[in-house]
XYZ file of C-alpha atoms in Angstrom:
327
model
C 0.926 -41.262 20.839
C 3.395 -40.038 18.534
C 4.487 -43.379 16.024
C 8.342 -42.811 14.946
C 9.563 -45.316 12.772
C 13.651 -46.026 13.245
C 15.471 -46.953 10.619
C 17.673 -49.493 12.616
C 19.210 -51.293 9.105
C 22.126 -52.890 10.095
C 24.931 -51.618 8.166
C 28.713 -51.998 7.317
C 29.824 -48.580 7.280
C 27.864 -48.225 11.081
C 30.375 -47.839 14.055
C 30.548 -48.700 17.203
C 28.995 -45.491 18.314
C 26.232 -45.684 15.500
C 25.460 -48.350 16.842
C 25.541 -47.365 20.435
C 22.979 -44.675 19.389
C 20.734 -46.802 17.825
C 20.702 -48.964 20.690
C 20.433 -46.779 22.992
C 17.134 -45.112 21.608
C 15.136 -48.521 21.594
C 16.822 -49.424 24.603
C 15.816 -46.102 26.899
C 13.134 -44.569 24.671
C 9.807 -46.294 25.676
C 11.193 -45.753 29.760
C 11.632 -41.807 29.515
C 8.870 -40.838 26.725
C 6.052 -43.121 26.791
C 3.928 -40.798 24.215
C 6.204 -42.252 21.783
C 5.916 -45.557 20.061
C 9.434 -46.298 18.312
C 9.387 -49.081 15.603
C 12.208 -50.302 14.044
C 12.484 -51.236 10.727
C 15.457 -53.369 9.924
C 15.058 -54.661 6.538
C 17.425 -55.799 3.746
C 18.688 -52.444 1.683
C 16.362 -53.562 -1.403
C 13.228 -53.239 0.815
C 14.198 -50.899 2.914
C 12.495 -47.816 1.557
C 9.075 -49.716 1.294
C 9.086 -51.315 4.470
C 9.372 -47.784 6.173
C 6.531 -46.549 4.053
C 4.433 -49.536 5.037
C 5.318 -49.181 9.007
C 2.734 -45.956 8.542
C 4.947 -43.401 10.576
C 4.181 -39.714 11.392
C 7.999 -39.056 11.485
C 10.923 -41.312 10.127
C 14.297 -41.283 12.148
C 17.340 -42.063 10.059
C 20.482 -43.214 12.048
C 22.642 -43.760 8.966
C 22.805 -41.946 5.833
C 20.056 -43.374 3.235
C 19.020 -42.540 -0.694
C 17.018 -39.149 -0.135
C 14.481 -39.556 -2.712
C 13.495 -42.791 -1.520
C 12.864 -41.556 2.319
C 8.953 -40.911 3.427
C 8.593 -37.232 4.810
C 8.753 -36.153 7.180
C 11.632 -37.401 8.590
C 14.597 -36.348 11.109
C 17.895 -37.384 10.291
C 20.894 -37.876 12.171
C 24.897 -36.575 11.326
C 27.408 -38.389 13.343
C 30.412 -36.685 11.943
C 31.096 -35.739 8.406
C 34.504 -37.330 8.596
C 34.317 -38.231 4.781
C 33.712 -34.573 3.604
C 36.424 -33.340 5.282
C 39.013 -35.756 4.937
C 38.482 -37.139 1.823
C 41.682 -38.748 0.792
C 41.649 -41.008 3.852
C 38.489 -43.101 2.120
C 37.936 -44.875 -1.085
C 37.291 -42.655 -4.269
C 33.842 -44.621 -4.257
C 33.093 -43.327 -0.749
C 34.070 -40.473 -1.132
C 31.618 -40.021 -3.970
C 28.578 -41.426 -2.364
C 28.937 -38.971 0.502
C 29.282 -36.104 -1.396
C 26.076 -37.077 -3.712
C 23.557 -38.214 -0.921
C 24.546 -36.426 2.000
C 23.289 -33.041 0.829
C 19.857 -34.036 -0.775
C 19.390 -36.183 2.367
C 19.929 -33.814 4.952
C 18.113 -30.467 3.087
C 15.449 -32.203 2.458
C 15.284 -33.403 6.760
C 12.613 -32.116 8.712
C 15.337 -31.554 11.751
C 19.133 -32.408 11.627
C 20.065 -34.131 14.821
C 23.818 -33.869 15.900
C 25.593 -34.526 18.817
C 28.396 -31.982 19.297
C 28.612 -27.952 18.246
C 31.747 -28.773 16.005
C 29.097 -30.976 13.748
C 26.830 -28.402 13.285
C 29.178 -26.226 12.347
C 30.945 -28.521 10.003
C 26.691 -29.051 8.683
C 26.518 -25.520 8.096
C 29.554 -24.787 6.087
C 29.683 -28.024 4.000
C 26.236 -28.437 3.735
C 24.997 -25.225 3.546
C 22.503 -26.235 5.998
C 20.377 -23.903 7.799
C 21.433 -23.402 11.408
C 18.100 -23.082 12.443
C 17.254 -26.754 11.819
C 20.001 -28.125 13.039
C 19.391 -29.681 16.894
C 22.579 -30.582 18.976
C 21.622 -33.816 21.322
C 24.689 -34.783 23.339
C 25.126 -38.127 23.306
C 25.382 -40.628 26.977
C 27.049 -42.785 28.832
C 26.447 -46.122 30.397
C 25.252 -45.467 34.166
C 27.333 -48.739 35.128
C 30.971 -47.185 34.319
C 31.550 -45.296 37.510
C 31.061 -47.909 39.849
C 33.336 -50.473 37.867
C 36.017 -52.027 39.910
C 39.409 -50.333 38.165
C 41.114 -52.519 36.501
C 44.328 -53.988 37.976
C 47.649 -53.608 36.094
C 51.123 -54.198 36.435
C 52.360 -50.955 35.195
C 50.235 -47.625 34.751
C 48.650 -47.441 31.530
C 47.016 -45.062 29.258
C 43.972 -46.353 27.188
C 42.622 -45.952 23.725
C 39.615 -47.400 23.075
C 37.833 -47.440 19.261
C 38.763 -48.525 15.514
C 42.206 -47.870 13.846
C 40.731 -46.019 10.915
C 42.849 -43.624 9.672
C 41.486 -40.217 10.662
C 41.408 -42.031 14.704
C 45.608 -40.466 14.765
C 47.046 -43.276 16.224
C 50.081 -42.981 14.571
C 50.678 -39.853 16.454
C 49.665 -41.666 20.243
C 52.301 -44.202 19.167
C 55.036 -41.901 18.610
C 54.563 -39.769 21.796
C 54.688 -42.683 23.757
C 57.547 -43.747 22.271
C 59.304 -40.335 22.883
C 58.522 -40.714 26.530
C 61.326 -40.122 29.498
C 63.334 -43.836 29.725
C 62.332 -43.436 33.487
C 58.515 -43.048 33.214
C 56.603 -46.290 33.581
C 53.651 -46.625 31.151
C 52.189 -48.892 28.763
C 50.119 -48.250 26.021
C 46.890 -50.020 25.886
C 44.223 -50.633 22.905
C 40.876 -52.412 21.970
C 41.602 -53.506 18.481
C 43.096 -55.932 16.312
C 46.801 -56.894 17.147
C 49.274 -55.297 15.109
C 52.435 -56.990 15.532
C 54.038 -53.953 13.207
C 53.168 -51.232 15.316
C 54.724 -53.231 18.598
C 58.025 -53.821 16.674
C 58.345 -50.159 15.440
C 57.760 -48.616 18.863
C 59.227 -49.993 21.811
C 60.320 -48.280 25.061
C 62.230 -50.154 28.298
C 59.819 -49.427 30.988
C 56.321 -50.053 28.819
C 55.103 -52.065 26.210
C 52.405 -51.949 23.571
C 49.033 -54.763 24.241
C 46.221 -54.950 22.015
C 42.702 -56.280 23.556
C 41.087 -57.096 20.566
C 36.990 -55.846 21.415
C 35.809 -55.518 24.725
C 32.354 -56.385 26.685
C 31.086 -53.207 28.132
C 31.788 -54.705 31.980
C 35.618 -55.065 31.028
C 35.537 -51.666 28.938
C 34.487 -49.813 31.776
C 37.195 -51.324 33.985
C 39.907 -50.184 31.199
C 38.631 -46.876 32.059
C 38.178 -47.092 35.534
C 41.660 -48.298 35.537
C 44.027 -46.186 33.490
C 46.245 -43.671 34.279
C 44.560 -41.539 31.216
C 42.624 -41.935 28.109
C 43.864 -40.676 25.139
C 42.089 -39.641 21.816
C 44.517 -38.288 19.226
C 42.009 -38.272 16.550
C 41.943 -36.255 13.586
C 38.582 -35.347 13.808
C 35.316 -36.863 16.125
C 31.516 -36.671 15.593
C 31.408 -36.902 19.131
C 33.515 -39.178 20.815
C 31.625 -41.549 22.970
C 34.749 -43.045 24.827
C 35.990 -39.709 25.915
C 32.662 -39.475 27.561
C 33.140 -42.499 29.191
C 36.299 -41.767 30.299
C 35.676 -38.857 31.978
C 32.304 -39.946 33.266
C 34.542 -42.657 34.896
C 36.854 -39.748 36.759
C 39.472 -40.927 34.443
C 42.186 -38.167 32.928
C 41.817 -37.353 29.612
C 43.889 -36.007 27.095
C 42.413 -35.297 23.575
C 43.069 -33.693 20.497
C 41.338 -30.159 19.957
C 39.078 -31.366 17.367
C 38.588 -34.600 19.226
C 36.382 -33.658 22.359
C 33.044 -32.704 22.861
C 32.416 -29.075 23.853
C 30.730 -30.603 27.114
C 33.941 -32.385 28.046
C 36.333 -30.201 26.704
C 36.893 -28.136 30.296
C 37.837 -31.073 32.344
C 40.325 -32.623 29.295
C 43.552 -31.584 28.711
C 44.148 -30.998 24.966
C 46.465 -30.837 22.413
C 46.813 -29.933 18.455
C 46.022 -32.498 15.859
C 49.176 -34.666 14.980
C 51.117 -33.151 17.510
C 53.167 -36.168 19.321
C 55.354 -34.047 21.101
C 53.086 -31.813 23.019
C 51.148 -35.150 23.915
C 54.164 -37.108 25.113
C 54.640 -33.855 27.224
C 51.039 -34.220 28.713
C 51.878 -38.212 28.926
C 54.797 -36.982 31.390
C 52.949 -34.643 33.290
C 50.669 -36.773 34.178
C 52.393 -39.885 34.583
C 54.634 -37.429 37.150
C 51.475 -35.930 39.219
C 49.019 -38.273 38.668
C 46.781 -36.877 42.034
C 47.008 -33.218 40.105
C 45.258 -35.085 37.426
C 42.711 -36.944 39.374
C 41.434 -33.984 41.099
C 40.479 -32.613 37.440
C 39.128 -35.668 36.417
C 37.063 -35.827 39.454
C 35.340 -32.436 39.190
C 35.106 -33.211 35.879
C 33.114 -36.702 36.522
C 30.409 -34.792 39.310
C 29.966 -32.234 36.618
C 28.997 -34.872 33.430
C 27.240 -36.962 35.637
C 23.945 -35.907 34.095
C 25.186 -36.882 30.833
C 23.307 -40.385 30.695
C 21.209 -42.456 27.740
C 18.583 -41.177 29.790
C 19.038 -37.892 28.925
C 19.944 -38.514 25.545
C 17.156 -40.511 24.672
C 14.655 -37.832 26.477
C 16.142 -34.768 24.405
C 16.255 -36.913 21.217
C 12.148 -37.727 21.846
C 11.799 -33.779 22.441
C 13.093 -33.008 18.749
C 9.788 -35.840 17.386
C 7.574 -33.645 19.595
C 8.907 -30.688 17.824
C 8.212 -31.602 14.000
C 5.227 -33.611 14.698
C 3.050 -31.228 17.405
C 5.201 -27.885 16.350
């Protein structure tokens, strides 16, 4: 029995798909690798370090960036994205600053570097200066439950956005292509989120309108998806991208933006360049033209991802313990 110790502090700066991951691994771990014993440590920050020492683990997994020298070894540690490296004008100077003095020390110093998408590990490599060779790429899943939702029932077709409104997420630029839609095309443009009254007064077309949701349960989130004429993800940049998955494991179109989707996904999406509304509003209008054209795609692209699950992720994920602990 290998004994990992997790990590699992809550934190502010965790998203939803931090989250999802951690979740995920206490969730489906103990089902799909039952030589592993996971324990969770979720104390205050102030404790933290000593309550992962006292847990006695052979291996420490770190969802969230930590203090390095405070860490027990050995330890695997996980890069979602490094969002705040590359785009460092988009965050606080005092963000900024933390990620650029614990991020290295934490992950040199990692037994393994976990990522989920090829684009990370690049990104690792050449603002890190991390070793390639220690870097392990673990796609992350989807929720079994998605593809059998009942679609969601509309009024109009819509296309769907689902995630924060940070600014590297590009919203600005989904908001002006479907502005800059035909007058004839029906479509409305749909969001989890916060309302933002602003944003619905600024862009306004005759046949759609804007709707926040505010945050979802995952049964209604997966009818969203099940229901929309196509998901969109405009974003600047992704660590992976967990709704696109979801979209796509739901047979649902999707159009991203090249350095939004996953390298798994990326053959069934239909893609377009960072900040670029116009060449999305002319995707928007294909689509919204030939929807069946679209499906078809989307379909293939569903049978093909289906393997994608938790599951899986969870599986790989306790491969990479086996790894540094048994080598």
């Amino acid at each position: 029995m290998i004994r990992v110790v997790l990590a699992a502090r809550p934190t502010s700066r965790a998203s939803a798909g931090m989250r999802a991951y951690t979740r995920a691994l206490l969730e489906r771990l103990p089902r799909v690798a039952p030589d592993v014993e996971l324990v969770p440590v979720t104390s205050p920050l102030v404790l933290h370090p000593l309550a992962l020492r006292t847990a006695r683990p052979q291996l420490v997994h770190l969802p969230y960036l930590e203090a390095a020298p405070l860490v027990p070894r050995p330890y695997v540690a996980m890069v979602h994205d490094l969002i705040h490296l590359k785009f460092p004008h988009l965050f606080s100077p005092a963000t900024a600053a933390y990620w650029r003095l614990a991020a290295a020390p934490l992950y040199r110093n990692a037994a393994r570097v976990l990522v989920s998408d090829e684009r990370v590990a690049d990104d690792c490599v050449a603002l890190l200066g991390l070793a390639r060779e220690r870097i392990r790429v673990v796609p992350l899943g989807y929720d079994e439950a998605i593809p059998a939702a009942a679609p969601c029932e509309a009024a109009r077709p819509y296309a769907f956005y689902a995630g924060n409104h940070a600014p590297h997420k590009g919203l600005a630029t989904l908001y002006a292509a479907w502005a800059a839609l035909p007058e004839e095309i029906e479509l409305d443009l749909v969001l989890t989120g916060r309302d933002e009254p602003a944003v619905r007064s600024k862009y306004v077309r005759k046949n759609g309108a804007i709707a926040f949701l505010g945050e979802l349960d995952d049964a209604m989130l997966a009818r969203r998806f099940r229901g929309a004429l196509a998901y969109v993800q405009p974003s600047l940049a992704e660590g992976f991208g967990i709704p696109i998955l979801e979209a796509a494991a739901a047979g649902t179109p999707v159009l991203a933006s090249t350095s939004a989707v996953p390298a798994l996904v990326a053959p069934f999406a239909q893609t377009f360049a960072p900040g670029d509304a116009s060449a999305l509003a002319a995707l928007l209008a294909a689509l919204a033209r030939d929807p069946a054209r679209a499906r078809q795609r989307a379909a293939e692209g569903a049978a093909a991802l289906r393997a994608y699950t938790w599951d899986r992720f969870a599986a790989s994920t306790a491969a990479v313990y086996r790894e540094v602990v048994c080598p």
